[in-house]
PDB file of C-alpha atoms in Angstrom:
ATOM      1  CA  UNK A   1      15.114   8.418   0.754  1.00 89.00           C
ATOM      2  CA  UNK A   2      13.326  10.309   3.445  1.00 94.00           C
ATOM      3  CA  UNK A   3      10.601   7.349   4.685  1.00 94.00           C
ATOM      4  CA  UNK A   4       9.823   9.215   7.883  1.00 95.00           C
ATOM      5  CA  UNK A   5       6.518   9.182   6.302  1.00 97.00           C
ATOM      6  CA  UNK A   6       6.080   6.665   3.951  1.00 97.00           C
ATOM      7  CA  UNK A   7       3.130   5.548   2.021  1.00 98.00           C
ATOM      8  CA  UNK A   8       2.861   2.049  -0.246  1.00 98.00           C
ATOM      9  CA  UNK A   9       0.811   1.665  -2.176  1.00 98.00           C
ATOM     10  CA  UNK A  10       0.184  -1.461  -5.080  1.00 97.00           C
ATOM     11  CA  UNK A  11      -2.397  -4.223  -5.902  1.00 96.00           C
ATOM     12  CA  UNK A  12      -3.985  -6.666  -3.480  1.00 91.00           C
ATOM     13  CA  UNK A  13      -0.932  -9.348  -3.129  1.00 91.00           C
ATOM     14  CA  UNK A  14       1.580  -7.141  -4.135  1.00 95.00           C
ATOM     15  CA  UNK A  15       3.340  -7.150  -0.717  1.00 94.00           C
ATOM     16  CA  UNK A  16       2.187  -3.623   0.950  1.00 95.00           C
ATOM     17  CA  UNK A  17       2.053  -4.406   4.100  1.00 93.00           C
ATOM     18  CA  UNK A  18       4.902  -7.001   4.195  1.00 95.00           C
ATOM     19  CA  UNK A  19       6.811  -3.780   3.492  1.00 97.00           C
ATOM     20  CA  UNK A  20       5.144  -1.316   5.195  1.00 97.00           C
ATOM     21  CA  UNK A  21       5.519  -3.368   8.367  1.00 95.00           C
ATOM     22  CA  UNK A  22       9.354  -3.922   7.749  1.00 95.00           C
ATOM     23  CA  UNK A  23       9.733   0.053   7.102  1.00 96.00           C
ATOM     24  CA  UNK A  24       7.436   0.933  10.463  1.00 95.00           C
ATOM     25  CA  UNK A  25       9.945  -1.368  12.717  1.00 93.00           C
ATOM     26  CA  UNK A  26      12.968   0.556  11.147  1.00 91.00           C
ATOM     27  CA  UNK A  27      11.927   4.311  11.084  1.00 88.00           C
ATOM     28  CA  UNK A  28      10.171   3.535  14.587  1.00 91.00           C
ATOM     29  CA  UNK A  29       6.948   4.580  13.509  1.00 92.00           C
ATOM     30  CA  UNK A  30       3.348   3.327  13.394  1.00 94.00           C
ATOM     31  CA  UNK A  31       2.530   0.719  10.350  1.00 95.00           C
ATOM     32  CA  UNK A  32      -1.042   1.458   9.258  1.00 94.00           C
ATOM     33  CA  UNK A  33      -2.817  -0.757   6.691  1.00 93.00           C
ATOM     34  CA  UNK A  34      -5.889   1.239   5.325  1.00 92.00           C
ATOM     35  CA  UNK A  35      -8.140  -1.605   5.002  1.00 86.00           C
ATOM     36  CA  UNK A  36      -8.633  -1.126   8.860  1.00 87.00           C
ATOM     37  CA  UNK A  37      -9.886   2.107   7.936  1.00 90.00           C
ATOM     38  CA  UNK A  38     -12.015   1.396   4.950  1.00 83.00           C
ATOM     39  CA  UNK A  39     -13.787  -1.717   6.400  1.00 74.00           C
ATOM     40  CA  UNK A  40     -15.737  -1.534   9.798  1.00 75.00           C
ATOM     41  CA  UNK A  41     -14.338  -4.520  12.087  1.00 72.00           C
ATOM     42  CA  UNK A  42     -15.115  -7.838  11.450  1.00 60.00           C
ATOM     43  CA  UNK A  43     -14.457  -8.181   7.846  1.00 56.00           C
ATOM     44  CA  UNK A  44     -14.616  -7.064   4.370  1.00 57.00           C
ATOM     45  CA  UNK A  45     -18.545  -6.553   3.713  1.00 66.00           C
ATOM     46  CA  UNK A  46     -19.214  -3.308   5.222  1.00 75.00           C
ATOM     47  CA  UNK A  47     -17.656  -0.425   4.382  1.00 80.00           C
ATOM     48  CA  UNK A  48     -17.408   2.896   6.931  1.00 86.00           C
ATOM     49  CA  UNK A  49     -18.716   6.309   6.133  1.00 91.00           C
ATOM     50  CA  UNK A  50     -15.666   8.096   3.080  1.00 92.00           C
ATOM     51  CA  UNK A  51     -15.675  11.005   5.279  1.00 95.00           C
ATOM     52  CA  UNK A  52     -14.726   8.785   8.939  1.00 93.00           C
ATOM     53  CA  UNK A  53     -12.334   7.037   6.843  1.00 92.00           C
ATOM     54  CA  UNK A  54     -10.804  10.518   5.465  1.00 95.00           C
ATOM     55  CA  UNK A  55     -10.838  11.802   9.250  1.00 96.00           C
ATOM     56  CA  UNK A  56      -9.134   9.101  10.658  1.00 94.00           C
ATOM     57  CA  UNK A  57      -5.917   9.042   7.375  1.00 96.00           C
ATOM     58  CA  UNK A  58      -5.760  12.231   8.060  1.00 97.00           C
ATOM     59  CA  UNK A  59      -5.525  12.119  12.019  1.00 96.00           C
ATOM     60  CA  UNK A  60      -2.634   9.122  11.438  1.00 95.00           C
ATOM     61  CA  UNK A  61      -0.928  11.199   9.086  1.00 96.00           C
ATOM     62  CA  UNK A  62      -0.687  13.772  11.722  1.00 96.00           C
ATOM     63  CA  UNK A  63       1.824  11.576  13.179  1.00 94.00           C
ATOM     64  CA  UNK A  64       5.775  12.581  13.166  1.00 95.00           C
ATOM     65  CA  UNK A  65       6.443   9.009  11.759  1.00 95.00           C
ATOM     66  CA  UNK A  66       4.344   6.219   9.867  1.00 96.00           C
ATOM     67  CA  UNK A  67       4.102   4.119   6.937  1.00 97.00           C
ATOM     68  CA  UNK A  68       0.737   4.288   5.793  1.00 96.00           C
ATOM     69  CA  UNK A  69       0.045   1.450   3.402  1.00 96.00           C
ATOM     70  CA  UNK A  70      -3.004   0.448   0.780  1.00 94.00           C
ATOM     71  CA  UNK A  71      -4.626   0.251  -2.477  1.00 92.00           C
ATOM     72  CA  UNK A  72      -7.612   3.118  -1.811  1.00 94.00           C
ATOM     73  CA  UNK A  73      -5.772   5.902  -4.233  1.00 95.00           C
ATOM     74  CA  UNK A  74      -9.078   8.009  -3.173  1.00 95.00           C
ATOM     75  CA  UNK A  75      -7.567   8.230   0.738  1.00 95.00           C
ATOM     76  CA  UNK A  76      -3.818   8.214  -0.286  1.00 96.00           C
ATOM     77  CA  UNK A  77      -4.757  11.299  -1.984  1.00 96.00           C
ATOM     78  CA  UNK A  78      -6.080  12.734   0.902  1.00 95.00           C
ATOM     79  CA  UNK A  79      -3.061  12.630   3.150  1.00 96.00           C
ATOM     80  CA  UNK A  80      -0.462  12.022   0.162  1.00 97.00           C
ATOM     81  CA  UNK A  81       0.482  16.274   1.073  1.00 96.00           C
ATOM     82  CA  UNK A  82       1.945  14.804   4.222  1.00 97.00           C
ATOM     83  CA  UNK A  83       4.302  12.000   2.761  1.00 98.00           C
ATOM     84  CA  UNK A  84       7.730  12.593   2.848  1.00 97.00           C
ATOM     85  CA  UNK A  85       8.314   8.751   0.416  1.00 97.00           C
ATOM     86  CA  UNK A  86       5.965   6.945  -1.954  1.00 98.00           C
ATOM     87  CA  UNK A  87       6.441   3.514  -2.906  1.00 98.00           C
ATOM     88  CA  UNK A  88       4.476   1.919  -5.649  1.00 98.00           C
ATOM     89  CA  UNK A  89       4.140  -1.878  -6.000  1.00 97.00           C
ATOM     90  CA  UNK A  90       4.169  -2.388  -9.477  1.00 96.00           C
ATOM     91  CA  UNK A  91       3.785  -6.387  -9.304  1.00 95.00           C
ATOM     92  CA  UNK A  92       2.434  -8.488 -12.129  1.00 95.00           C
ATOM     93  CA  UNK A  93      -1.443  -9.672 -10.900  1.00 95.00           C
ATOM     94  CA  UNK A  94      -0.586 -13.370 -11.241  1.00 94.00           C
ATOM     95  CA  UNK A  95       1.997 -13.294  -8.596  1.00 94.00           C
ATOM     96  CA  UNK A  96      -0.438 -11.228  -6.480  1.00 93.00           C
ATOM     97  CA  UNK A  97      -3.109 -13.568  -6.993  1.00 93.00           C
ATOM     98  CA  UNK A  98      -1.106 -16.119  -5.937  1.00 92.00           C
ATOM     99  CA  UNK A  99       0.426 -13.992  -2.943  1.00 88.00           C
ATOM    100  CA  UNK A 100      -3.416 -13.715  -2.015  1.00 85.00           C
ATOM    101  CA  UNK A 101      -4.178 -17.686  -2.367  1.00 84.00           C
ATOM    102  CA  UNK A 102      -0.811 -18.042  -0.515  1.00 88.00           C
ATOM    103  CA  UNK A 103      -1.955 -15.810   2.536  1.00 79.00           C
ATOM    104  CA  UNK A 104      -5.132 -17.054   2.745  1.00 65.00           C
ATOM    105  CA  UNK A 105      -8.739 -15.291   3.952  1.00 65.00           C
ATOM    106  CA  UNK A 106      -7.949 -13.122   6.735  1.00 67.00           C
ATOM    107  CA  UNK A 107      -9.925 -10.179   9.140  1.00 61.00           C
ATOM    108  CA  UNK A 108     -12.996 -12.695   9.006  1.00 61.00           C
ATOM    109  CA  UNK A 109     -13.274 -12.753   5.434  1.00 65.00           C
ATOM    110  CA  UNK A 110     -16.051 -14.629   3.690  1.00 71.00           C
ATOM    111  CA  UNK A 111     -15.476 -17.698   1.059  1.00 75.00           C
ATOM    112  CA  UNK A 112     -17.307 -14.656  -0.663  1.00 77.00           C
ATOM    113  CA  UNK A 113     -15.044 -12.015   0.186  1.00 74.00           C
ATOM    114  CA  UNK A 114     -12.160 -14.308  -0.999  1.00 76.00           C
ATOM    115  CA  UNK A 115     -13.386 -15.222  -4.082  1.00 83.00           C
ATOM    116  CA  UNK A 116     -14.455 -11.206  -4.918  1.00 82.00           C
ATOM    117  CA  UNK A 117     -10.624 -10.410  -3.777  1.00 80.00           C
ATOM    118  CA  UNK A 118      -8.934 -13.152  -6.192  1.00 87.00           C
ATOM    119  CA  UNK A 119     -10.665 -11.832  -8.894  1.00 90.00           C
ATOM    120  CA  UNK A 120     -10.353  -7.814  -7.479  1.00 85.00           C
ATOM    121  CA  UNK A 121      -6.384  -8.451  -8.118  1.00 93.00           C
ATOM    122  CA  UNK A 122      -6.846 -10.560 -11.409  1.00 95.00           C
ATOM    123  CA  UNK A 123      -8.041  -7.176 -12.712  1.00 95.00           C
ATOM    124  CA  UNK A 124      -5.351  -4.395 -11.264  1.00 96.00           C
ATOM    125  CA  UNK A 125      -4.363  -2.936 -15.035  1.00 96.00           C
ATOM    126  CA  UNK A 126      -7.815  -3.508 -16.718  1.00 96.00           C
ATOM    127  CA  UNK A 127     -10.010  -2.152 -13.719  1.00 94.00           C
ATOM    128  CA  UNK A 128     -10.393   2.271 -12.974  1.00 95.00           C
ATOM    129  CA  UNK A 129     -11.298   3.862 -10.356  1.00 95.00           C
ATOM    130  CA  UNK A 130      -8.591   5.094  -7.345  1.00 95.00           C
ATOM    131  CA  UNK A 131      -7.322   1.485  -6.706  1.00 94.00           C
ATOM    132  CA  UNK A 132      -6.543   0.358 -10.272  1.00 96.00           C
ATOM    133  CA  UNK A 133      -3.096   0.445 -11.602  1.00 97.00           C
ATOM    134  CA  UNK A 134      -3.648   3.483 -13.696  1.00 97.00           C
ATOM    135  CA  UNK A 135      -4.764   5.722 -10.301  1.00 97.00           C
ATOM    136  CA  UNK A 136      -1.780   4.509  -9.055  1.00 97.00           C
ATOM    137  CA  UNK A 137       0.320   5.927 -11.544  1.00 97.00           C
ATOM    138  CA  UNK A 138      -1.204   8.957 -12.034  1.00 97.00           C
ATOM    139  CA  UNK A 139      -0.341   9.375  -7.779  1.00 98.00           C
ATOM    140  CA  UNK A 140       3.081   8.212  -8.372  1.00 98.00           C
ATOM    141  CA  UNK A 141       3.534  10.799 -11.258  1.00 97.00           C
ATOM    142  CA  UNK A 142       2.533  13.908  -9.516  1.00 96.00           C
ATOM    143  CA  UNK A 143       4.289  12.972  -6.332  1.00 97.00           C
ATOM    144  CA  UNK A 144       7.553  15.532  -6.121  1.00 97.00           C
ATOM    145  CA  UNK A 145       9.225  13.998  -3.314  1.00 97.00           C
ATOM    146  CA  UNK A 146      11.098  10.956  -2.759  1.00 97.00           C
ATOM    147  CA  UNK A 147       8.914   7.712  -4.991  1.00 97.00           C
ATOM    148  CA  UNK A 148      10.487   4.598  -6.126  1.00 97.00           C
ATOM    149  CA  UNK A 149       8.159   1.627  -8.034  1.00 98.00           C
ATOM    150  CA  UNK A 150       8.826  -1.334  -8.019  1.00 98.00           C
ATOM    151  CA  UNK A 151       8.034  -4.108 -10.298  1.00 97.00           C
ATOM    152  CA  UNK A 152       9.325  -7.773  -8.704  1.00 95.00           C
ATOM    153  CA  UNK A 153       9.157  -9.368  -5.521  1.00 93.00           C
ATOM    154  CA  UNK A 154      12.997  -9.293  -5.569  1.00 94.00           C
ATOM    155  CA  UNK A 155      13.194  -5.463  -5.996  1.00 96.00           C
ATOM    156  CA  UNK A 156      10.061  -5.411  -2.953  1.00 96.00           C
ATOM    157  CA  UNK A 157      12.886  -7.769  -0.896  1.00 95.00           C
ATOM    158  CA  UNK A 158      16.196  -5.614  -2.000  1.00 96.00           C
ATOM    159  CA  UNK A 159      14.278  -2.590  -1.269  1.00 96.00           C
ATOM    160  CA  UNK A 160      13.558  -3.729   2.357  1.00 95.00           C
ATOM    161  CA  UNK A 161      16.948  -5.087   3.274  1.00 93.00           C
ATOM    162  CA  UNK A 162      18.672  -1.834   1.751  1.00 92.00           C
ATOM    163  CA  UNK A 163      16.489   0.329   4.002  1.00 90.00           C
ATOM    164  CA  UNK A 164      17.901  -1.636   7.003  1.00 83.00           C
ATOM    165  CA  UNK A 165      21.053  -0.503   5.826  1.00 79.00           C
ATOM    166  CA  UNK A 166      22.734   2.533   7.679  1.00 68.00           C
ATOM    167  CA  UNK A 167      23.485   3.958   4.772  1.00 55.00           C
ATOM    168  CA  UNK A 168      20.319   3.577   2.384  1.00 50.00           C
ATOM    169  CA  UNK A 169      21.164   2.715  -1.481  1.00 46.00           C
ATOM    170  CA  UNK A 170      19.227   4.969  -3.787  1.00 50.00           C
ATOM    171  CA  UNK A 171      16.359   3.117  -5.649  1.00 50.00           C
ATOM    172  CA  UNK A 172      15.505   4.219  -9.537  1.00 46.00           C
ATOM    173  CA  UNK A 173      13.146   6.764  -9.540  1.00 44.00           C
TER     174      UNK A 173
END
């Protein structure tokens, strides 16, 4: 797989940025987790303008190496032209839930904002809009170049350590 450019995307929990940071360190590029874009600083209660957080994907996507990684499908769209490798975590919302209790509240989240994210990645199959399961694979489906999905936290952990290989094992498609 070509990850020069490499967006992940999956469920709250699902281990996105786990990976994404992995990838960044091996391809030398810049990890970027799009909540830092969606949300001004500070926490998870105010969200910025969809047209500064459009500029700014597309402005790191400019970039000649980067693994962009979140669950907005509505920005992924915007720069998914650019992506040279998709990755989908397909992980079952119980072990994401737990991931998410496991992590803890982070980025000055509320007791609130906690709670509201538990229950956000209870719902990843029975939720729409462009960060529910079925916007995900819809993206996934009409991406043409290099994609793999992945379903387990063991495939999430084989994936990694077979991209630190020199000499990358191919993924099902």
């Amino acid at each position: 797989m070509n990850l020069a450019k490499t967006l992940v995307i999956g469920n709250s929990g699902s281990g996105k940025s786990w990976l994404a940071e992995r990838l960044a360190v091996l391809q030398g590029g810049t990890w970027i987790d799009l909540d830092l874009f969606n949300w001004e600083s500070g926490g998870y209660d105010l969200a910025r303008k969809r047209e500064d957080v459009i500029a700014m994907a597309r402005a790191a996507a400019d970039a000649e190496r980067w693994v962009i990684e979140g669950i907005y499908g509505w920005i992924v769209s915007e720069i998914l032209p650019a992506a040279t490798a998709l990755v989908w975590l397909g992980i079952d919302e119980s072990e994401c839930v737990a991931n998410v209790q496991r992590r803890g509240m982070r980025r000055g989240a509320s007791a609130q904002s906690f709670e509201s994210l538990l229950e956000w990645a209870k719902t990843y199959r029975s939720r729409s809009g462009s960060s529910s399961y079925s916007a995900h694979a819809a993206i996934f489906h009409t991406f043409t170049r290099d994609k793999v999905r992945l379903t387990t936290t063991d495939q999430v952990t084989a994936f990694a350590r077979d991209a630190a290989r020199p000499h990358r094992v191919e993924h099902g498609r």
